Amino acid sequence: MSGAHTSVPVAARVRRLEERLIGAGVVTQEQLDASLAAMLQGASPVNGARIAARAWSDEGFRQRLLADANAALPEVGLSMAGGIQEQRLKVVENTATTHHVLVCTLCSCYPVGLLGPSPSWYKSEAYRSRVVREPRAVLAEFGLELPNDTAITVSDSSAESRYMVLPRRPGGTAGWSEPELAALVTREGLIGTAAV
């Protein structure tokens, strides 16, 4: 895991851990590189957008997705496998009264395969610390002004568990196809810093 972020404390710690694992013969650098390449192959916000569009179009899929996202993902040709272990995915749904936003307060855990590489602001210490303390203010800085009576829930990802927001379906989209609906969904909407 070499590259531009090796000066970041978390990246340096990860690199030291990688070196220890390689030194102990647990894994080779080639295996680590192959795992990373497999994880990033096909990683795109388009995947998350497809999931949201299917959930908006198919009530049964939406219910299965919210109940057990890992079990529902294969229905759209996706999974949370690809690394050393399968990560647990929890999809949280925005409603008229509740809005979800995602963070990883410890580092930058994030469902890369479904949302593509994480944006730089998601990894920043400012976002990670502030969104937990003052989510409404942070969302407003992203241009998302929510009514005062909308509850905001912050979901904290971890090494084992990832989250994805299911945005509210935009009005006026009845009868739209899944590809048309998917084109409306942004990575920020799947993180919760945008409405869609």
PDB file of C-alpha atoms in Angstrom:
ATOM      1  CA  MET A   1       0.000   0.000   0.000  1.00  0.00           C
ATOM      2  CA  SER A   2       2.510   2.533  -1.119  1.00  0.00           C
ATOM      3  CA  GLY A   3       1.641   5.883  -2.585  1.00  0.00           C
ATOM      4  CA  ALA A   4       0.795   9.477  -1.852  1.00  0.00           C
ATOM      5  CA  HIS A   5      -0.803   8.919   1.568  1.00  0.00           C
ATOM      6  CA  THR A   6       2.118   7.210   3.321  1.00  0.00           C
ATOM      7  CA  SER A   7       2.747  10.314   5.416  1.00  0.00           C
ATOM      8  CA  VAL A   8      -0.726  10.070   6.958  1.00  0.00           C
ATOM      9  CA  PRO A   9      -0.506   8.403  10.395  1.00  0.00           C
ATOM     10  CA  VAL A  10      -3.148   5.760   9.606  1.00  0.00           C
ATOM     11  CA  ALA A  11      -1.486   4.929   6.293  1.00  0.00           C
ATOM     12  CA  ALA A  12       1.877   4.569   8.019  1.00  0.00           C
ATOM     13  CA  ARG A  13       0.368   2.245  10.611  1.00  0.00           C
ATOM     14  CA  VAL A  14      -1.270   0.165   7.885  1.00  0.00           C
ATOM     15  CA  ARG A  15       2.037  -0.080   6.020  1.00  0.00           C
ATOM     16  CA  ARG A  16       3.823  -1.227   9.214  1.00  0.00           C
ATOM     17  CA  LEU A  17       1.129  -3.876   9.720  1.00  0.00           C
ATOM     18  CA  GLU A  18       1.498  -5.008   6.109  1.00  0.00           C
ATOM     19  CA  GLU A  19       5.275  -5.288   6.593  1.00  0.00           C
ATOM     20  CA  ARG A  20       4.791  -7.382   9.735  1.00  0.00           C
ATOM     21  CA  LEU A  21       2.354  -9.711   8.003  1.00  0.00           C
ATOM     22  CA  ILE A  22       4.713 -10.096   5.047  1.00  0.00           C
ATOM     23  CA  GLY A  23       7.688 -10.618   7.381  1.00  0.00           C
ATOM     24  CA  ALA A  24       5.808 -13.327   9.302  1.00  0.00           C
ATOM     25  CA  GLY A  25       4.946 -15.111   6.062  1.00  0.00           C
ATOM     26  CA  VAL A  26       1.194 -14.656   6.573  1.00  0.00           C
ATOM     27  CA  VAL A  27       0.773 -12.898   3.234  1.00  0.00           C
ATOM     28  CA  THR A  28       2.937 -11.719   0.342  1.00  0.00           C
ATOM     29  CA  GLN A  29       3.095  -8.234  -1.158  1.00  0.00           C
ATOM     30  CA  GLU A  30       1.703  -9.750  -4.362  1.00  0.00           C
ATOM     31  CA  GLN A  31      -1.313 -11.151  -2.475  1.00  0.00           C
ATOM     32  CA  LEU A  32      -1.956  -7.776  -0.861  1.00  0.00           C
ATOM     33  CA  ASP A  33      -1.695  -6.031  -4.232  1.00  0.00           C
ATOM     34  CA  ALA A  34      -4.026  -8.598  -5.828  1.00  0.00           C
ATOM     35  CA  SER A  35      -6.593  -8.149  -3.038  1.00  0.00           C
ATOM     36  CA  LEU A  36      -6.517  -4.379  -3.464  1.00  0.00           C
ATOM     37  CA  ALA A  37      -6.825  -4.645  -7.246  1.00  0.00           C
ATOM     38  CA  ALA A  38      -9.769  -7.057  -6.912  1.00  0.00           C
ATOM     39  CA  MET A  39     -11.485  -4.741  -4.443  1.00  0.00           C
ATOM     40  CA  LEU A  40     -11.085  -1.709  -6.698  1.00  0.00           C
ATOM     41  CA  GLN A  41     -12.008  -3.452  -9.946  1.00  0.00           C
ATOM     42  CA  GLY A  42     -15.446  -2.255 -10.840  1.00  0.00           C
ATOM     43  CA  ALA A  43     -15.647  -0.042  -7.722  1.00  0.00           C
ATOM     44  CA  SER A  44     -17.920   2.829  -8.633  1.00  0.00           C
ATOM     45  CA  PRO A  45     -20.798   4.936  -7.307  1.00  0.00           C
ATOM     46  CA  VAL A  46     -22.731   3.471 -10.247  1.00  0.00           C
ATOM     47  CA  ASN A  47     -23.016   0.266  -8.197  1.00  0.00           C
ATOM     48  CA  GLY A  48     -24.660   2.057  -5.276  1.00  0.00           C
ATOM     49  CA  ALA A  49     -26.902   3.973  -7.670  1.00  0.00           C
ATOM     50  CA  ARG A  50     -28.072   0.688  -9.216  1.00  0.00           C
ATOM     51  CA  ILE A  51     -28.890  -0.636  -5.749  1.00  0.00           C
ATOM     52  CA  ALA A  52     -30.913   2.477  -4.892  1.00  0.00           C
ATOM     53  CA  ALA A  53     -32.789   2.397  -8.207  1.00  0.00           C
ATOM     54  CA  ARG A  54     -33.682  -1.276  -7.729  1.00  0.00           C
ATOM     55  CA  ALA A  55     -34.877  -0.584  -4.168  1.00  0.00           C
ATOM     56  CA  TRP A  56     -37.060   2.287  -5.419  1.00  0.00           C
ATOM     57  CA  SER A  57     -38.512   0.096  -8.182  1.00  0.00           C
ATOM     58  CA  ASP A  58     -38.919  -3.214  -6.366  1.00  0.00           C
ATOM     59  CA  GLU A  59     -40.507  -3.163  -2.897  1.00  0.00           C
ATOM     60  CA  GLY A  60     -39.508  -6.776  -2.193  1.00  0.00           C
ATOM     61  CA  PHE A  61     -35.869  -6.009  -2.985  1.00  0.00           C
ATOM     62  CA  ARG A  62     -36.020  -2.867  -0.811  1.00  0.00           C
ATOM     63  CA  GLN A  63     -37.258  -4.896   2.148  1.00  0.00           C
ATOM     64  CA  ARG A  64     -34.615  -7.608   1.635  1.00  0.00           C
ATOM     65  CA  LEU A  65     -31.904  -4.940   1.243  1.00  0.00           C
ATOM     66  CA  LEU A  66     -32.847  -3.219   4.495  1.00  0.00           C
ATOM     67  CA  ALA A  67     -33.161  -6.537   6.359  1.00  0.00           C
ATOM     68  CA  ASP A  68     -29.907  -8.127   5.104  1.00  0.00           C
ATOM     69  CA  ALA A  69     -27.978  -6.153   2.517  1.00  0.00           C
ATOM     70  CA  ASN A  70     -25.274  -8.786   2.080  1.00  0.00           C
ATOM     71  CA  ALA A  71     -27.888 -11.374   1.112  1.00  0.00           C
ATOM     72  CA  ALA A  72     -29.690  -8.949  -1.247  1.00  0.00           C
ATOM     73  CA  LEU A  73     -26.652  -7.655  -3.168  1.00  0.00           C
ATOM     74  CA  PRO A  74     -26.238 -10.752  -5.384  1.00  0.00           C
ATOM     75  CA  GLU A  75     -29.676  -9.949  -6.852  1.00  0.00           C
ATOM     76  CA  VAL A  76     -27.989  -7.009  -8.617  1.00  0.00           C
ATOM     77  CA  GLY A  77     -24.730  -8.877  -9.296  1.00  0.00           C
ATOM     78  CA  LEU A  78     -22.780  -7.344  -6.396  1.00  0.00           C
ATOM     79  CA  SER A  79     -21.306  -8.511  -3.095  1.00  0.00           C
ATOM     80  CA  MET A  80     -19.245  -7.249  -0.181  1.00  0.00           C
ATOM     81  CA  ALA A  81     -16.609  -9.974  -0.669  1.00  0.00           C
ATOM     82  CA  GLY A  82     -13.260  -9.189  -2.209  1.00  0.00           C
ATOM     83  CA  GLY A  83     -10.855  -8.593   0.635  1.00  0.00           C
ATOM     84  CA  ILE A  84      -9.495 -10.848   3.336  1.00  0.00           C
ATOM     85  CA  GLN A  85     -12.985 -11.165   4.817  1.00  0.00           C
ATOM     86  CA  GLU A  86     -16.468 -10.242   3.684  1.00  0.00           C
ATOM     87  CA  GLN A  87     -17.607  -6.957   5.157  1.00  0.00           C
ATOM     88  CA  ARG A  88     -21.080  -6.580   6.620  1.00  0.00           C
ATOM     89  CA  LEU A  89     -23.180  -3.986   4.820  1.00  0.00           C
ATOM     90  CA  LYS A  90     -26.062  -2.213   6.491  1.00  0.00           C
ATOM     91  CA  VAL A  91     -28.293  -0.059   4.292  1.00  0.00           C
ATOM     92  CA  VAL A  92     -30.066   2.737   6.153  1.00  0.00           C
ATOM     93  CA  GLU A  93     -33.094   4.392   4.567  1.00  0.00           C
ATOM     94  CA  ASN A  94     -33.884   8.078   4.521  1.00  0.00           C
ATOM     95  CA  THR A  95     -37.535   8.867   5.170  1.00  0.00           C
ATOM     96  CA  ALA A  96     -39.689  11.968   5.480  1.00  0.00           C
ATOM     97  CA  THR A  97     -38.725  12.209   9.169  1.00  0.00           C
ATOM     98  CA  THR A  98     -35.201  10.717   9.346  1.00  0.00           C
ATOM     99  CA  HIS A  99     -32.031  11.469   7.412  1.00  0.00           C
ATOM    100  CA  HIS A 100     -28.893   9.319   7.635  1.00  0.00           C
ATOM    101  CA  VAL A 101     -25.302  10.402   7.098  1.00  0.00           C
ATOM    102  CA  LEU A 102     -22.210   8.186   7.137  1.00  0.00           C
ATOM    103  CA  VAL A 103     -18.818   8.583   8.746  1.00  0.00           C
ATOM    104  CA  CYS A 104     -15.918   6.512   9.982  1.00  0.00           C
ATOM    105  CA  THR A 105     -14.712   8.282  13.102  1.00  0.00           C
ATOM    106  CA  LEU A 106     -11.560   6.168  13.466  1.00  0.00           C
ATOM    107  CA  CYS A 107     -10.178   6.335   9.927  1.00  0.00           C
ATOM    108  CA  SER A 108     -12.051   6.145   6.628  1.00  0.00           C
ATOM    109  CA  CYS A 109     -13.881   2.798   6.418  1.00  0.00           C
ATOM    110  CA  TYR A 110     -16.226   2.973   3.482  1.00  0.00           C
ATOM    111  CA  PRO A 111     -17.955   0.590   1.001  1.00  0.00           C
ATOM    112  CA  VAL A 112     -15.484   1.232  -1.843  1.00  0.00           C
ATOM    113  CA  GLY A 113     -16.926  -1.469  -4.110  1.00  0.00           C
ATOM    114  CA  LEU A 114     -20.363   0.157  -4.001  1.00  0.00           C
ATOM    115  CA  LEU A 115     -19.445   3.854  -3.887  1.00  0.00           C
ATOM    116  CA  GLY A 116     -16.037   4.012  -5.562  1.00  0.00           C
ATOM    117  CA  PRO A 117     -12.989   5.490  -3.830  1.00  0.00           C
ATOM    118  CA  SER A 118     -13.946   7.700  -0.913  1.00  0.00           C
ATOM    119  CA  PRO A 119     -13.835  11.459  -1.402  1.00  0.00           C
ATOM    120  CA  SER A 120     -10.989  13.300   0.322  1.00  0.00           C
ATOM    121  CA  TRP A 121     -13.383  15.183   2.624  1.00  0.00           C
ATOM    122  CA  TYR A 122     -14.751  11.857   3.943  1.00  0.00           C
ATOM    123  CA  LYS A 123     -11.257  10.998   5.192  1.00  0.00           C
ATOM    124  CA  SER A 124     -10.568  14.419   6.685  1.00  0.00           C
ATOM    125  CA  GLU A 125     -10.342  14.775  10.447  1.00  0.00           C
ATOM    126  CA  ALA A 126     -12.608  17.826  10.289  1.00  0.00           C
ATOM    127  CA  TYR A 127     -15.480  15.884   8.685  1.00  0.00           C
ATOM    128  CA  ARG A 128     -14.976  12.794  10.855  1.00  0.00           C
ATOM    129  CA  SER A 129     -15.115  14.763  14.099  1.00  0.00           C
ATOM    130  CA  ARG A 130     -17.673  17.433  13.238  1.00  0.00           C
ATOM    131  CA  VAL A 131     -20.378  15.346  11.553  1.00  0.00           C
ATOM    132  CA  VAL A 132     -20.870  13.420  14.783  1.00  0.00           C
ATOM    133  CA  ARG A 133     -21.124  16.549  16.955  1.00  0.00           C
ATOM    134  CA  GLU A 134     -23.001  18.877  14.620  1.00  0.00           C
ATOM    135  CA  PRO A 135     -24.432  16.907  11.699  1.00  0.00           C
ATOM    136  CA  ARG A 136     -27.028  19.522  10.741  1.00  0.00           C
ATOM    137  CA  ALA A 137     -24.361  22.233  10.393  1.00  0.00           C
ATOM    138  CA  VAL A 138     -22.053  19.953   8.373  1.00  0.00           C
ATOM    139  CA  LEU A 139     -24.886  18.955   6.035  1.00  0.00           C
ATOM    140  CA  ALA A 140     -25.760  22.627   5.556  1.00  0.00           C
ATOM    141  CA  GLU A 141     -22.151  23.250   4.494  1.00  0.00           C
ATOM    142  CA  PHE A 142     -22.699  20.613   1.798  1.00  0.00           C
ATOM    143  CA  GLY A 143     -25.807  22.551   0.710  1.00  0.00           C
ATOM    144  CA  LEU A 144     -28.287  20.154   2.310  1.00  0.00           C
ATOM    145  CA  GLU A 145     -30.694  22.129   4.485  1.00  0.00           C
ATOM    146  CA  LEU A 146     -33.050  19.777   6.339  1.00  0.00           C
ATOM    147  CA  PRO A 147     -36.220  20.810   8.200  1.00  0.00           C
ATOM    148  CA  ASN A 148     -35.685  21.236  11.930  1.00  0.00           C
ATOM    149  CA  ASP A 149     -38.063  18.370  12.684  1.00  0.00           C
ATOM    150  CA  THR A 150     -36.039  15.910  10.567  1.00  0.00           C
ATOM    151  CA  ALA A 151     -34.021  13.621  12.835  1.00  0.00           C
ATOM    152  CA  ILE A 152     -30.432  13.084  11.702  1.00  0.00           C
ATOM    153  CA  THR A 153     -28.789   9.749  12.422  1.00  0.00           C
ATOM    154  CA  VAL A 154     -25.026   9.396  12.018  1.00  0.00           C
ATOM    155  CA  SER A 155     -23.880   5.846  11.200  1.00  0.00           C
ATOM    156  CA  ASP A 156     -20.253   5.053  12.064  1.00  0.00           C
ATOM    157  CA  SER A 157     -18.539   2.504   9.806  1.00  0.00           C
ATOM    158  CA  SER A 158     -15.862   0.140  11.077  1.00  0.00           C
ATOM    159  CA  ALA A 159     -13.343  -2.334   9.689  1.00  0.00           C
ATOM    160  CA  GLU A 160     -15.989  -5.086   9.747  1.00  0.00           C
ATOM    161  CA  SER A 161     -19.135  -3.115   8.939  1.00  0.00           C
ATOM    162  CA  ARG A 162     -19.950  -0.631   6.226  1.00  0.00           C
ATOM    163  CA  TYR A 163     -23.039   1.509   5.633  1.00  0.00           C
ATOM    164  CA  MET A 164     -24.814   2.875   2.602  1.00  0.00           C
ATOM    165  CA  VAL A 165     -27.684   5.359   2.620  1.00  0.00           C
ATOM    166  CA  LEU A 166     -30.786   4.601   0.581  1.00  0.00           C
ATOM    167  CA  PRO A 167     -31.901   8.117  -0.394  1.00  0.00           C
ATOM    168  CA  ARG A 168     -35.556   9.042  -0.708  1.00  0.00           C
ATOM    169  CA  ARG A 169     -36.907   8.550  -4.189  1.00  0.00           C
ATOM    170  CA  PRO A 170     -37.376  11.939  -5.869  1.00  0.00           C
ATOM    171  CA  GLY A 171     -40.933  12.977  -6.608  1.00  0.00           C
ATOM    172  CA  GLY A 172     -42.139  12.943 -10.183  1.00  0.00           C
ATOM    173  CA  THR A 173     -40.261   9.755 -11.061  1.00  0.00           C
ATOM    174  CA  ALA A 174     -43.173   7.302 -11.180  1.00  0.00           C
ATOM    175  CA  GLY A 175     -42.808   5.027 -14.169  1.00  0.00           C
ATOM    176  CA  TRP A 176     -39.107   5.739 -14.639  1.00  0.00           C
ATOM    177  CA  SER A 177     -36.843   2.802 -15.538  1.00  0.00           C
ATOM    178  CA  GLU A 178     -34.090   1.627 -13.202  1.00  0.00           C
ATOM    179  CA  PRO A 179     -31.351   3.149 -15.404  1.00  0.00           C
ATOM    180  CA  GLU A 180     -33.196   6.489 -15.422  1.00  0.00           C
ATOM    181  CA  LEU A 181     -33.542   6.381 -11.639  1.00  0.00           C
ATOM    182  CA  ALA A 182     -29.917   5.323 -11.144  1.00  0.00           C
ATOM    183  CA  ALA A 183     -28.775   8.367 -13.140  1.00  0.00           C
ATOM    184  CA  LEU A 184     -30.272  10.596 -10.415  1.00  0.00           C
ATOM    185  CA  VAL A 185     -28.237   9.077  -7.576  1.00  0.00           C
ATOM    186  CA  THR A 186     -24.934  10.653  -6.502  1.00  0.00           C
ATOM    187  CA  ARG A 187     -22.165   9.281  -4.333  1.00  0.00           C
ATOM    188  CA  GLU A 188     -22.964  12.078  -1.867  1.00  0.00           C
ATOM    189  CA  GLY A 189     -26.584  10.911  -1.726  1.00  0.00           C
ATOM    190  CA  LEU A 190     -25.384   7.400  -0.871  1.00  0.00           C
ATOM    191  CA  ILE A 191     -23.224   8.863   1.922  1.00  0.00           C
ATOM    192  CA  GLY A 192     -26.001  11.166   3.091  1.00  0.00           C
ATOM    193  CA  THR A 193     -24.409  14.553   2.425  1.00  0.00           C
ATOM    194  CA  ALA A 194     -26.901  15.173  -0.411  1.00  0.00           C
ATOM    195  CA  ALA A 195     -30.599  14.397  -0.789  1.00  0.00           C
ATOM    196  CA  VAL A 196     -30.030  12.086  -3.751  1.00  0.00           C
TER     197      VAL A 196
END
